[in-house]
Short mmCIF file of C-alpha atoms in Angstrom, two decimals:
data_model
loop_
_atom_site.label_atom_id
_atom_site.label_comp_id
_atom_site.label_asym_id
_atom_site.label_seq_id
_atom_site.Cartn_x
_atom_site.Cartn_y
_atom_site.Cartn_z
CA MET A 29 96.15 172.30 108.62
CA LYS A 30 92.39 172.71 108.30
CA GLY A 31 92.12 176.49 108.34
CA GLN A 32 92.50 179.70 110.31
CA VAL A 33 90.34 181.65 112.77
CA VAL A 34 89.06 184.84 111.15
CA SER A 35 86.12 186.12 113.24
CA GLY A 36 83.24 185.23 115.56
CA ASP A 37 82.37 185.24 119.22
CA PHE A 38 82.63 182.69 122.05
CA GLY A 39 79.88 180.37 120.84
CA LYS A 40 80.48 180.93 117.13
CA ILE A 41 84.09 180.97 115.97
CA ALA A 42 84.49 181.34 112.19
CA MET A 43 87.33 179.44 110.52
CA ARG A 44 88.35 180.01 106.92
CA VAL A 45 88.85 176.54 105.45
CA LYS A 46 92.11 175.91 103.59
CA ALA A 47 91.60 175.34 99.86
CA ASP A 48 91.25 171.68 98.82
CA THR A 49 90.66 170.69 102.46
CA HIS A 50 87.47 168.89 103.44
CA VAL A 51 85.63 169.76 106.65
CA GLU A 52 82.48 167.96 107.86
CA LEU A 53 79.68 168.67 110.31
CA GLY A 54 80.58 167.27 113.73
CA GLU A 55 84.31 167.17 112.97
CA LEU A 56 86.66 167.76 115.93
CA VAL A 57 89.53 170.20 115.43
CA VAL A 58 92.34 171.57 117.60
CA ILE A 59 93.98 174.97 118.10
CA ASP A 60 97.44 175.00 119.72
CA ASN A 61 97.67 178.17 121.79
CA LEU A 62 100.96 178.60 123.70
CA GLU A 63 100.96 175.91 126.46
CA GLU A 64 97.34 174.89 126.03
CA LYS A 65 95.06 173.40 123.41
CA PHE A 66 91.52 174.26 122.42
CA ILE A 67 89.31 171.41 121.23
CA LEU A 68 86.46 172.65 119.03
CA GLN A 69 83.71 171.10 116.93
CA VAL A 70 82.28 172.09 113.54
CA TYR A 71 78.54 172.73 113.79
CA ASP A 72 77.84 174.58 110.51
CA LEU A 73 79.40 175.24 107.10
CA GLN A 74 78.99 178.30 104.86
CA TYR A 75 80.35 179.79 101.64
CA GLY A 76 82.45 182.94 101.76
CA SER A 77 83.66 185.23 98.98
CA GLN A 78 85.50 188.52 98.49
CA ILE A 79 83.34 189.11 95.39
CA SER A 80 79.91 190.70 95.79
CA GLN A 81 76.84 188.51 95.39
CA GLN A 82 75.79 190.45 92.29
CA ASN A 83 79.12 189.79 90.59
CA LEU A 84 79.10 186.13 91.62
CA GLU A 85 75.72 185.71 89.95
CA MET A 86 77.05 187.44 86.82
CA VAL A 87 80.08 185.10 86.69
CA ALA A 88 77.79 182.08 87.07
CA GLY A 89 75.61 183.42 84.25
CA MET A 90 78.59 183.88 81.93
CA ASN A 91 79.72 180.32 82.70
CA LEU A 92 76.27 178.95 81.96
CA GLU A 93 75.48 180.96 78.86
CA GLU A 94 78.83 181.70 77.22
CA GLY A 95 81.09 178.86 78.30
CA SER A 96 84.01 178.87 80.73
CA PHE A 97 84.88 182.07 82.57
CA SER A 98 87.68 181.99 85.11
CA ILE A 99 88.20 184.19 88.15
CA MET A 100 91.68 185.38 88.98
CA ASP A 101 93.02 183.92 92.25
CA ALA A 102 89.80 181.92 92.66
CA GLN A 103 91.07 180.03 95.73
CA LEU A 104 91.88 183.29 97.51
CA ARG A 105 88.61 185.04 96.64
CA ASN A 106 86.15 182.14 97.14
CA TYR A 107 86.30 179.79 100.12
CA GLN A 108 84.36 177.94 102.79
CA LEU A 109 83.74 179.08 106.35
CA ALA A 110 83.34 176.52 109.14
CA LEU A 111 81.56 177.66 112.30
CA LEU A 112 83.12 176.15 115.42
CA LYS A 113 81.99 175.85 119.02
CA PRO A 114 84.63 175.55 121.78
CA ILE A 115 84.38 172.33 123.79
CA LEU A 116 87.42 172.03 126.07
CA THR A 117 90.65 173.72 127.04
CA VAL A 118 93.46 171.22 127.63
CA SER A 119 96.70 172.03 129.45
CA LYS A 120 97.80 169.84 132.38
CA GLY A 121 94.23 168.65 132.72
CA SER A 122 91.00 169.44 130.90
CA THR A 123 88.47 172.14 131.75
CA MET A 124 85.38 173.65 130.20
CA CYS A 125 86.38 176.26 127.67
CA LYS A 126 85.78 179.80 128.98
CA LYS A 127 87.94 181.93 126.69
CA LEU A 128 88.68 182.59 123.03
CA PRO A 129 91.76 181.37 121.15
CA SER A 130 94.05 183.96 119.58
CA PHE A 131 92.96 185.73 116.42
CA PHE A 132 94.30 184.09 113.23
CA SER A 133 95.04 180.88 115.18
CA GLN A 134 95.79 177.94 112.92
CA VAL A 135 93.34 175.05 113.18
CA ARG A 136 94.33 171.40 112.65
CA GLU A 137 92.58 168.04 112.75
CA ILE A 138 92.41 166.17 116.05
CA GLN A 139 94.86 163.35 116.83
CA GLN A 140 95.02 160.61 119.46
CA THR A 141 97.79 162.47 121.31
CA ASP A 142 95.34 165.32 121.95
CA LEU A 143 93.15 162.98 124.04
CA THR A 144 95.60 161.77 126.68
CA PHE A 145 93.50 163.48 129.37
CA ILE A 146 90.74 160.86 128.84
CA THR A 147 91.41 157.95 131.20
CA THR A 148 89.91 154.46 131.54
CA PRO A 149 87.27 154.40 134.31
CA LYS A 150 87.08 151.77 137.06
CA HIS A 151 83.97 150.14 135.56
CA PRO A 152 84.35 150.69 131.80
CA LEU A 153 81.31 150.70 129.53
CA PHE A 154 82.35 150.58 125.86
CA LEU A 155 80.19 152.61 123.47
CA GLY A 156 82.33 152.78 120.34
CA LYS A 157 85.20 154.73 118.77
CA LEU A 158 85.63 158.49 118.92
CA ARG A 159 84.22 160.00 115.74
CA SER A 160 85.36 163.17 113.99
CA GLY A 161 82.82 164.00 111.31
CA SER A 162 82.24 160.65 109.62
CA ASN A 163 85.73 159.29 110.37
CA ALA A 164 86.32 156.98 113.35
CA LEU A 165 89.57 157.42 115.29
CA ASP A 166 91.29 154.44 116.90
CA PHE A 167 90.27 155.66 120.35
CA ASP A 168 87.77 153.79 122.54
CA ILE A 169 85.03 155.76 124.29
CA LEU A 170 84.59 154.27 127.76
CA LEU A 171 82.20 155.67 130.37
CA GLU A 172 81.97 154.88 134.09
CA GLY A 173 79.45 152.05 133.65
CA GLU A 174 78.21 151.67 137.21
CA LYS A 175 77.25 155.35 137.50
CA VAL A 176 75.94 155.63 133.94
CA LEU A 177 73.60 152.63 134.31
CA SER A 178 72.30 153.57 137.76
CA GLU A 179 71.41 157.11 136.61
CA HIS A 180 69.49 155.96 133.50
CA VAL A 181 70.27 155.97 129.79
CA LEU A 182 68.07 157.26 126.97
CA ILE A 183 68.62 155.95 123.42
CA PRO A 184 66.48 158.05 121.03
CA ALA A 185 66.61 157.34 117.29
CA SER A 186 64.53 157.06 114.15
CA THR A 187 63.83 153.65 112.63
CA GLY A 188 66.87 152.07 110.98
CA LYS A 189 69.50 154.24 112.69
CA GLY A 190 71.02 151.37 114.72
CA LYS A 191 69.28 151.19 118.11
CA SER A 192 69.35 147.37 118.24
CA ASN A 193 72.93 147.27 116.96
CA LEU A 194 74.02 149.67 119.73
CA MET A 195 72.17 147.71 122.41
CA SER A 196 73.68 144.43 121.17
CA CYS A 197 77.21 145.88 121.46
CA ILE A 198 76.49 147.23 124.96
CA LEU A 199 75.11 143.86 126.15
CA TRP A 200 78.08 141.96 124.71
CA ASN A 201 80.46 144.29 126.54
CA LEU A 202 78.54 144.14 129.84
CA THR A 203 78.39 140.35 129.82
CA THR A 204 82.11 140.38 130.70
CA GLN A 205 81.59 142.92 133.50
CA PRO A 206 80.47 141.79 136.98
CA TYR A 207 79.37 145.26 138.12
CA ALA A 208 75.97 145.17 136.36
CA GLY A 209 72.99 142.83 136.12
CA MET A 210 70.98 143.42 132.94
CA LEU A 211 67.27 142.65 132.58
CA VAL A 212 66.39 142.68 128.87
CA LEU A 213 62.79 142.50 127.63
CA ASP A 214 63.35 141.41 124.04
CA PRO A 215 60.24 141.92 121.84
CA HIS A 216 62.07 140.82 118.68
CA ASP A 217 64.04 137.87 120.10
CA GLU A 218 67.29 139.24 118.66
CA TYR A 219 69.78 139.65 121.51
CA TYR A 220 70.29 135.99 122.45
CA GLY A 221 70.88 135.04 118.82
CA ARG A 222 68.63 132.04 118.46
CA THR A 223 69.00 132.20 114.65
CA GLY A 224 72.10 134.39 114.24
CA VAL A 225 75.02 135.96 116.08
CA GLY A 226 74.12 136.82 119.67
CA LEU A 227 74.97 136.44 123.33
CA LYS A 228 74.77 132.64 123.02
CA ASP A 229 78.14 132.95 121.19
CA HIS A 230 79.79 134.91 124.01
CA PRO A 231 82.92 133.32 125.57
CA GLN A 232 81.29 133.93 128.96
CA LYS A 233 77.84 132.71 127.96
CA HIS A 234 77.46 131.23 131.45
CA ASN A 235 76.70 134.85 132.43
CA VAL A 236 73.72 134.92 130.04
CA VAL A 237 70.33 133.53 131.12
CA TYR A 238 67.66 133.17 128.44
CA TYR A 239 63.94 132.64 129.13
CA THR A 240 61.53 131.84 126.31
CA PRO A 241 57.94 130.52 126.38
CA ILE A 242 58.27 128.23 123.35
CA SER A 243 60.90 125.63 122.33
CA PRO A 244 63.84 126.74 124.49
CA PRO A 245 67.22 125.91 122.86
CA PRO A 246 69.84 123.92 124.82
CA GLY A 247 70.88 125.83 127.94
CA ALA A 248 67.81 128.10 127.91
CA ARG A 249 64.86 128.04 130.32
CA THR A 250 61.11 127.85 129.77
CA LEU A 251 59.27 130.98 130.89
CA LYS A 252 56.50 130.06 133.32
CA LEU A 253 55.16 132.35 136.05
CA ASN A 254 52.95 131.17 138.88
CA ILE A 255 49.65 133.02 138.88
CA THR A 256 49.62 133.25 142.69
CA LYS A 257 52.64 135.60 142.52
CA LEU A 258 50.63 138.34 140.82
CA LYS A 259 49.62 141.49 142.69
CA PRO A 260 47.30 144.35 141.67
CA ASP A 261 50.24 146.75 141.25
CA HIS A 262 51.68 144.54 138.50
CA PHE A 263 48.78 145.52 136.24
CA ARG A 264 49.62 149.25 136.29
CA GLY A 265 50.45 150.34 132.75
CA ALA A 266 49.61 146.92 131.30
CA ILE A 267 45.84 147.40 131.08
CA THR A 268 43.61 150.43 131.42
CA LEU A 269 41.49 150.33 134.58
CA SER A 270 38.94 152.79 135.94
CA ASP A 271 39.05 153.70 139.65
CA PRO A 272 36.21 151.25 140.55
CA GLN A 273 37.96 148.47 138.61
CA ARG A 274 41.26 149.17 140.36
CA GLN A 275 39.48 149.18 143.73
CA CYS A 276 37.97 145.82 142.79
CA LEU A 277 41.45 144.33 142.25
CA PHE A 278 42.73 145.55 145.60
CA ALA A 279 39.60 144.42 147.45
CA TYR A 280 39.90 140.87 146.10
CA TYR A 281 43.64 140.79 146.80
CA LYS A 282 43.08 141.92 150.38
CA LYS A 283 40.44 139.24 150.94
CA PHE A 284 41.80 136.23 149.03
CA ARG A 285 45.56 136.97 148.84
CA LYS A 286 47.25 134.34 146.62
CA GLU A 287 43.90 133.11 145.32
CA TRP A 288 42.58 136.57 144.39
CA ILE A 289 42.68 136.10 140.59
CA ARG A 290 40.92 132.73 140.83
CA ALA A 291 38.29 134.37 143.08
CA ILE A 292 37.58 137.09 140.49
CA VAL A 293 37.45 134.68 137.54
CA GLU A 294 35.21 132.24 139.43
CA GLU A 295 33.07 135.22 140.59
CA LYS A 296 33.33 134.59 144.31
CA ARG A 297 31.69 137.27 146.46
CA ILE A 298 33.18 139.31 149.27
CA GLU A 299 30.92 139.65 152.30
CA GLY A 300 30.07 143.25 153.10
CA VAL A 301 31.57 144.57 149.84
CA ARG A 302 29.46 145.19 146.77
CA PHE A 303 30.63 146.07 143.27
CA HIS A 304 28.53 146.98 140.29
CA GLU A 305 27.95 143.86 138.22
CA ASP A 306 29.50 145.51 135.16
CA THR A 307 32.66 146.38 137.13
CA LEU A 308 33.33 142.79 138.15
CA ALA A 309 32.42 141.48 134.68
CA VAL A 310 34.82 143.90 132.94
CA VAL A 311 37.66 143.12 135.38
CA LYS A 312 37.11 139.40 134.87
CA ARG A 313 37.12 139.78 131.08
CA LYS A 314 40.31 141.85 131.11
CA LEU A 315 42.14 139.37 133.35
CA ILE A 316 41.10 136.38 131.23
CA ALA A 317 42.24 138.12 128.02
CA LEU A 318 45.57 139.36 129.41
CA LEU A 319 46.57 136.20 131.29
CA THR A 320 45.21 133.77 128.65
CA LEU A 321 42.91 131.99 131.09
CA ASP A 322 40.02 129.66 130.40
CA VAL A 323 36.88 129.09 132.47
CA THR A 324 35.08 125.75 132.16
CA ASP A 325 32.15 124.81 134.41
CA GLY A 326 32.98 127.74 136.65
CA ARG A 327 36.60 126.60 137.17
CA MET A 328 39.74 128.47 136.03
CA TYR A 329 42.44 126.93 133.83
CA SER A 330 45.66 128.43 132.46
CA GLU A 331 46.70 128.25 128.81
CA GLY A 332 49.64 130.70 128.60
CA ILE A 333 52.82 131.45 130.54
CA PHE A 334 50.89 131.94 133.79
CA ASP A 335 50.49 128.56 135.45
CA MET A 336 48.47 127.30 138.41
CA ILE A 337 51.30 125.03 139.62
CA ALA A 338 54.59 125.61 137.72
CA GLY A 339 56.71 128.77 137.86
CA GLU A 340 56.64 129.13 141.65
CA ASN A 341 60.30 130.22 141.81
CA THR A 342 60.82 131.83 138.38
CA ILE A 343 60.76 135.45 139.59
CA THR A 344 63.04 134.64 142.54
CA GLU A 345 65.50 132.86 140.22
CA ILE A 346 65.57 135.81 137.79
CA CYS A 347 66.27 138.24 140.65
CA MET A 348 69.07 136.00 141.97
CA GLU A 349 70.72 135.86 138.54
CA LEU A 350 70.55 139.65 138.25
CA GLU A 351 72.11 140.00 141.71
CA ARG A 352 75.00 137.86 140.48
CA GLY A 353 75.65 140.42 137.73
CA LYS A 354 74.30 138.28 134.90
CA THR A 355 72.40 139.29 131.77
CA VAL A 356 68.83 137.93 131.84
CA ILE A 357 66.99 138.00 128.50
CA ILE A 358 63.21 137.49 128.45
CA ASP A 359 61.90 136.57 125.01
CA THR A 360 58.61 138.49 124.71
CA SER A 361 58.25 138.14 120.93
CA PHE A 362 55.19 135.88 121.34
CA PHE A 363 53.34 138.27 123.67
CA SER A 364 51.08 141.27 123.23
CA GLY A 365 52.45 144.64 124.29
CA SER A 366 50.28 144.59 127.43
CA LEU A 367 51.57 141.19 128.53
CA GLU A 368 55.17 142.22 127.87
CA ILE A 369 54.71 145.31 130.05
CA MET A 370 53.16 143.20 132.80
CA ILE A 371 56.03 140.68 132.81
CA ALA A 372 58.51 143.55 133.01
CA SER A 373 56.50 145.11 135.84
CA ILE A 374 56.42 141.87 137.86
CA ILE A 375 60.18 141.27 137.71
CA THR A 376 61.12 144.94 138.08
CA SER A 377 58.85 145.46 141.10
CA GLU A 378 60.38 142.47 142.86
CA MET A 379 63.94 143.58 142.07
CA PHE A 380 63.29 147.18 143.12
CA ALA A 381 61.77 146.05 146.43
CA LYS A 382 64.82 143.86 147.12
CA TYR A 383 67.26 146.71 146.47
CA LYS A 384 65.24 149.06 148.67
CA TYR A 385 65.59 146.45 151.43
CA TYR A 386 69.35 146.22 150.83
CA LYS A 387 69.59 150.00 151.12
CA ARG A 388 67.83 149.94 154.52
CA THR A 389 70.03 147.12 155.83
CA GLY A 390 73.33 148.52 154.53
CA GLN A 391 73.95 145.72 151.99
CA LEU A 392 73.47 147.81 148.83
CA LYS A 393 77.10 148.86 148.32
CA ALA A 394 78.20 145.26 147.69
CA LYS A 395 75.48 144.63 145.10
CA PRO A 396 75.84 145.15 141.32
CA VAL A 397 73.85 147.89 139.63
CA ILE A 398 70.65 146.61 137.98
CA SER A 399 69.68 148.02 134.58
CA ILE A 400 66.33 147.33 132.88
CA VAL A 401 66.24 147.62 129.08
CA LEU A 402 62.89 148.98 127.84
CA GLU A 403 62.10 148.96 124.12
CA GLU A 404 59.48 151.50 123.03
CA ALA A 405 59.76 153.21 126.41
CA PRO A 406 56.73 155.57 126.05
CA ARG A 407 54.50 152.51 126.57
CA VAL A 408 55.36 152.72 130.29
CA LEU A 409 56.88 156.21 130.60
CA GLY A 410 54.66 158.18 128.20
CA LYS A 411 52.65 161.21 129.29
CA LYS A 412 49.29 159.57 128.54
CA VAL A 413 50.22 156.40 130.46
CA LEU A 414 51.39 158.30 133.54
CA GLU A 415 48.24 160.46 133.54
CA GLN A 416 46.37 157.26 134.47
CA GLY A 417 48.67 156.72 137.46
CA SER A 418 52.28 156.04 138.37
CA ASN A 419 54.00 152.68 137.79
CA VAL A 420 57.22 151.01 138.90
CA PHE A 421 59.18 152.34 135.90
CA ASP A 422 58.15 155.90 136.69
CA SER A 423 59.30 155.37 140.29
CA ILE A 424 62.65 153.99 139.15
CA ALA A 425 63.14 156.89 136.71
CA ARG A 426 62.65 159.35 139.57
CA GLU A 427 64.47 157.67 142.46
CA GLY A 428 66.10 154.46 141.19
CA ARG A 429 69.63 155.90 141.23
CA LYS A 430 69.50 156.00 145.05
CA PHE A 431 69.03 152.23 145.03
CA LYS A 432 71.41 151.29 142.14
CA VAL A 433 68.50 150.45 139.82
CA GLY A 434 68.40 152.20 136.43
CA LEU A 435 66.62 152.15 133.09
CA ILE A 436 67.84 152.02 129.50
CA ALA A 437 64.92 153.60 127.65
CA ILE A 438 64.89 153.06 123.87
CA THR A 439 62.44 155.13 121.84
CA GLN A 440 61.69 156.77 118.50
CA LEU A 441 59.52 159.41 120.21
CA PRO A 442 61.32 161.03 123.17
CA SER A 443 58.84 163.94 123.10
CA GLU A 444 56.16 161.58 124.48
CA ILE A 445 58.15 161.14 127.71
CA PRO A 446 57.60 163.90 130.31
CA LYS A 447 60.41 166.45 130.66
CA THR A 448 60.84 165.61 134.34
CA ILE A 449 61.73 162.02 133.43
CA LEU A 450 63.92 163.01 130.46
CA ALA A 451 65.87 165.32 132.78
CA ASN A 452 66.53 162.40 135.15
CA MET A 453 68.15 160.37 132.37
CA ASN A 454 71.70 161.56 132.87
CA THR A 455 73.17 159.87 129.79
CA LYS A 456 71.70 160.17 126.31
CA ILE A 457 73.12 158.23 123.38
CA ILE A 458 71.60 160.16 120.48
CA LEU A 459 71.43 158.39 117.13
CA GLY A 460 69.98 159.94 113.96
CA ILE A 461 66.58 161.60 114.54
CA GLU A 462 64.64 162.78 111.50
CA MET A 463 61.75 164.69 113.13
CA ASN A 464 62.63 168.18 114.38
CA SER A 465 60.17 167.99 117.31
CA GLU A 466 61.91 164.84 118.58
CA ARG A 467 65.36 166.41 118.19
CA GLN A 468 64.22 169.43 120.19
CA ALA A 469 62.93 167.23 123.03
CA VAL A 470 66.36 165.61 123.34
CA ILE A 471 68.33 168.84 122.90
CA GLU A 472 66.33 170.64 125.61
CA SER A 473 66.90 167.86 128.17
CA SER A 474 70.58 167.13 127.46
CA PRO A 475 73.27 167.53 130.15
CA GLN A 476 75.44 169.54 127.72
CA ASP A 477 74.41 172.46 125.53
CA LEU A 478 73.34 170.99 122.18
CA SER A 479 71.46 174.07 120.97
CA GLN A 480 73.79 174.33 117.94
CA ASP A 481 73.66 170.60 117.11
CA ASN A 482 70.22 170.32 115.52
CA ARG A 483 71.64 169.87 112.01
CA ASN A 484 74.40 167.62 113.31
CA ILE A 485 71.86 165.24 114.91
CA ALA A 486 69.70 165.26 111.77
CA SER A 487 72.70 164.32 109.62
CA LEU A 488 73.84 161.35 111.75
CA ASP A 489 74.18 158.23 109.62
CA LYS A 490 73.48 154.67 110.81
CA GLY A 491 75.91 153.76 113.58
CA GLU A 492 76.85 157.38 114.32
CA ALA A 493 75.91 158.87 117.68
CA ILE A 494 76.40 161.79 120.03
CA VAL A 495 76.86 160.82 123.69
CA THR A 496 75.84 163.56 126.10
CA SER A 497 76.21 162.75 129.77
CA VAL A 498 76.91 164.24 133.19
CA PHE A 499 79.86 161.80 133.21
CA THR A 500 81.56 163.30 130.13
CA LYS A 501 83.12 166.75 129.86
CA PHE A 502 81.59 167.37 126.45
CA ALA A 503 79.08 165.82 124.06
CA VAL A 504 81.18 163.03 122.55
CA PRO A 505 80.70 162.04 118.89
CA VAL A 506 80.89 158.24 118.62
CA LYS A 507 81.08 155.64 115.86
CA ILE A 508 79.32 152.45 116.97
CA PRO A 509 80.76 149.26 115.44
CA PHE A 510 78.62 146.91 113.36
CA TYR A 511 77.65 144.15 115.81
CA ASN A 512 78.80 141.15 113.72
CA ASP A 513 82.19 142.79 113.06
CA PHE A 514 82.47 143.78 116.73
CA VAL A 515 81.87 140.17 117.84
CA LYS A 516 84.45 138.84 115.36
CA GLU A 517 87.05 141.34 116.63
CA GLU A 518 86.35 140.52 120.28
CA LEU A 519 86.61 136.76 119.65
CA ALA A 520 89.84 137.29 117.67
CA LYS A 521 91.34 139.27 120.59
CA ILE A 522 90.53 136.43 122.98
CA LYS A 523 92.21 133.90 120.65
CA GLU A 524 95.33 136.10 120.38
CA GLU A 525 95.53 136.50 124.17
CA LYS A 526 95.19 132.73 124.58
CA VAL A 527 98.02 132.09 122.09
CA ILE A 528 100.27 134.57 123.93
CA VAL A 529 99.53 132.87 127.27
CA ASP A 530 100.15 129.40 125.78
CA ASP A 531 103.47 130.54 124.27
CA SER A 532 104.61 132.05 127.58
CA MET A 533 103.94 128.74 129.36
CA PHE A 534 106.55 127.06 127.15
CA GLY A 535 109.12 129.80 127.56
#
């Protein structure tokens, strides 16, 4: 037994903690009340005493100045109070808690048998083990992956709290699932595992496609994009353009189509259309810098991933792999932030257009959900960026769920993302956040009421998370496994299953 209910109101139930019993922030506890159970969570801890504060200070002084001084019945007179918030009422099913448990109800720790109402969804997405305080229970937390991914996921956390570890575990799990195609822009080249454990070690690595611009390992592909595939919209968010500069891009695209970039770089003129000389010069300079182009004797040459001849089908191939439910990793560790955003914009725009077409023609239901992983999401979803104009990621955040296209936005600064976009992200996997302003931004936009969880979020250790989602009945505390250990366990399970199958073949 953990303690007993002694006072409070609906949102703040006070439990006197049993002597020599430890209770932690975020711990889940249960009250058995006739034929139903109350599941509650600890959100604050306090000291309580039957002795006045003045006398407590005097006792402390006598201990400090004159040696030991004991209090009679110390465990009865001095104690801890845990403040609890009701989460669920469980009887034959589970419902939101709308009443108080009985006065003096006994409170116990949660057990696996209290969670039988949680069932495995059709398209499971594994996030970790259920966590009570800092202890992980042997109970998997599985969400309905297809819905979760199509309605966007936000992963906010301070540096070093385990964002990459979480994303690695999610990608490993999804590689076995055919219901989702994952587009991963990897600025640190960590998910494929070129130099360590990664998706290259997955038993179903045929479902992983890896593009890199330099020295592709066996089975990987060289990243080359044909420059004729670029459109003016692809530059939104990648580079800052004034209205005249943006008009210049569209005018050249309208006139020269596939050859529009070459026309700008080689300074070809458009009959009947005049731009200020500075406008064209600035646009040319920005394109050359971003696309790593070279101009010799008035002719354009490519030096980077954008090629004049190769890469004609790269974008089409990436989209086809995503449609097959595969995980496509783009190594962007060699690129500037602007170029990384542009590559993401090119592929995402093409994929979004395809899924819009499938929606119109009635083919969308048979297609897997597409999820785009964005590191440092405010670069494309931040308030300052969107003030300069919308982009494809903004469009997906607002309406992508209608077309089975979603975002996984990873950020240290959720407050930089507009509230309207945060509200559209229907699942938030909250890791430890140190800054109060960032915690408030997440709390205010969460599907469940987290107004009492500010301290809880601040105290989350590495690998600990709170999952708040429209697809869960309460904000679920989760312990995320360490990626290397998770991979070892998954590979060991596969070996055990294989041994069992082999043994059964021989009777």
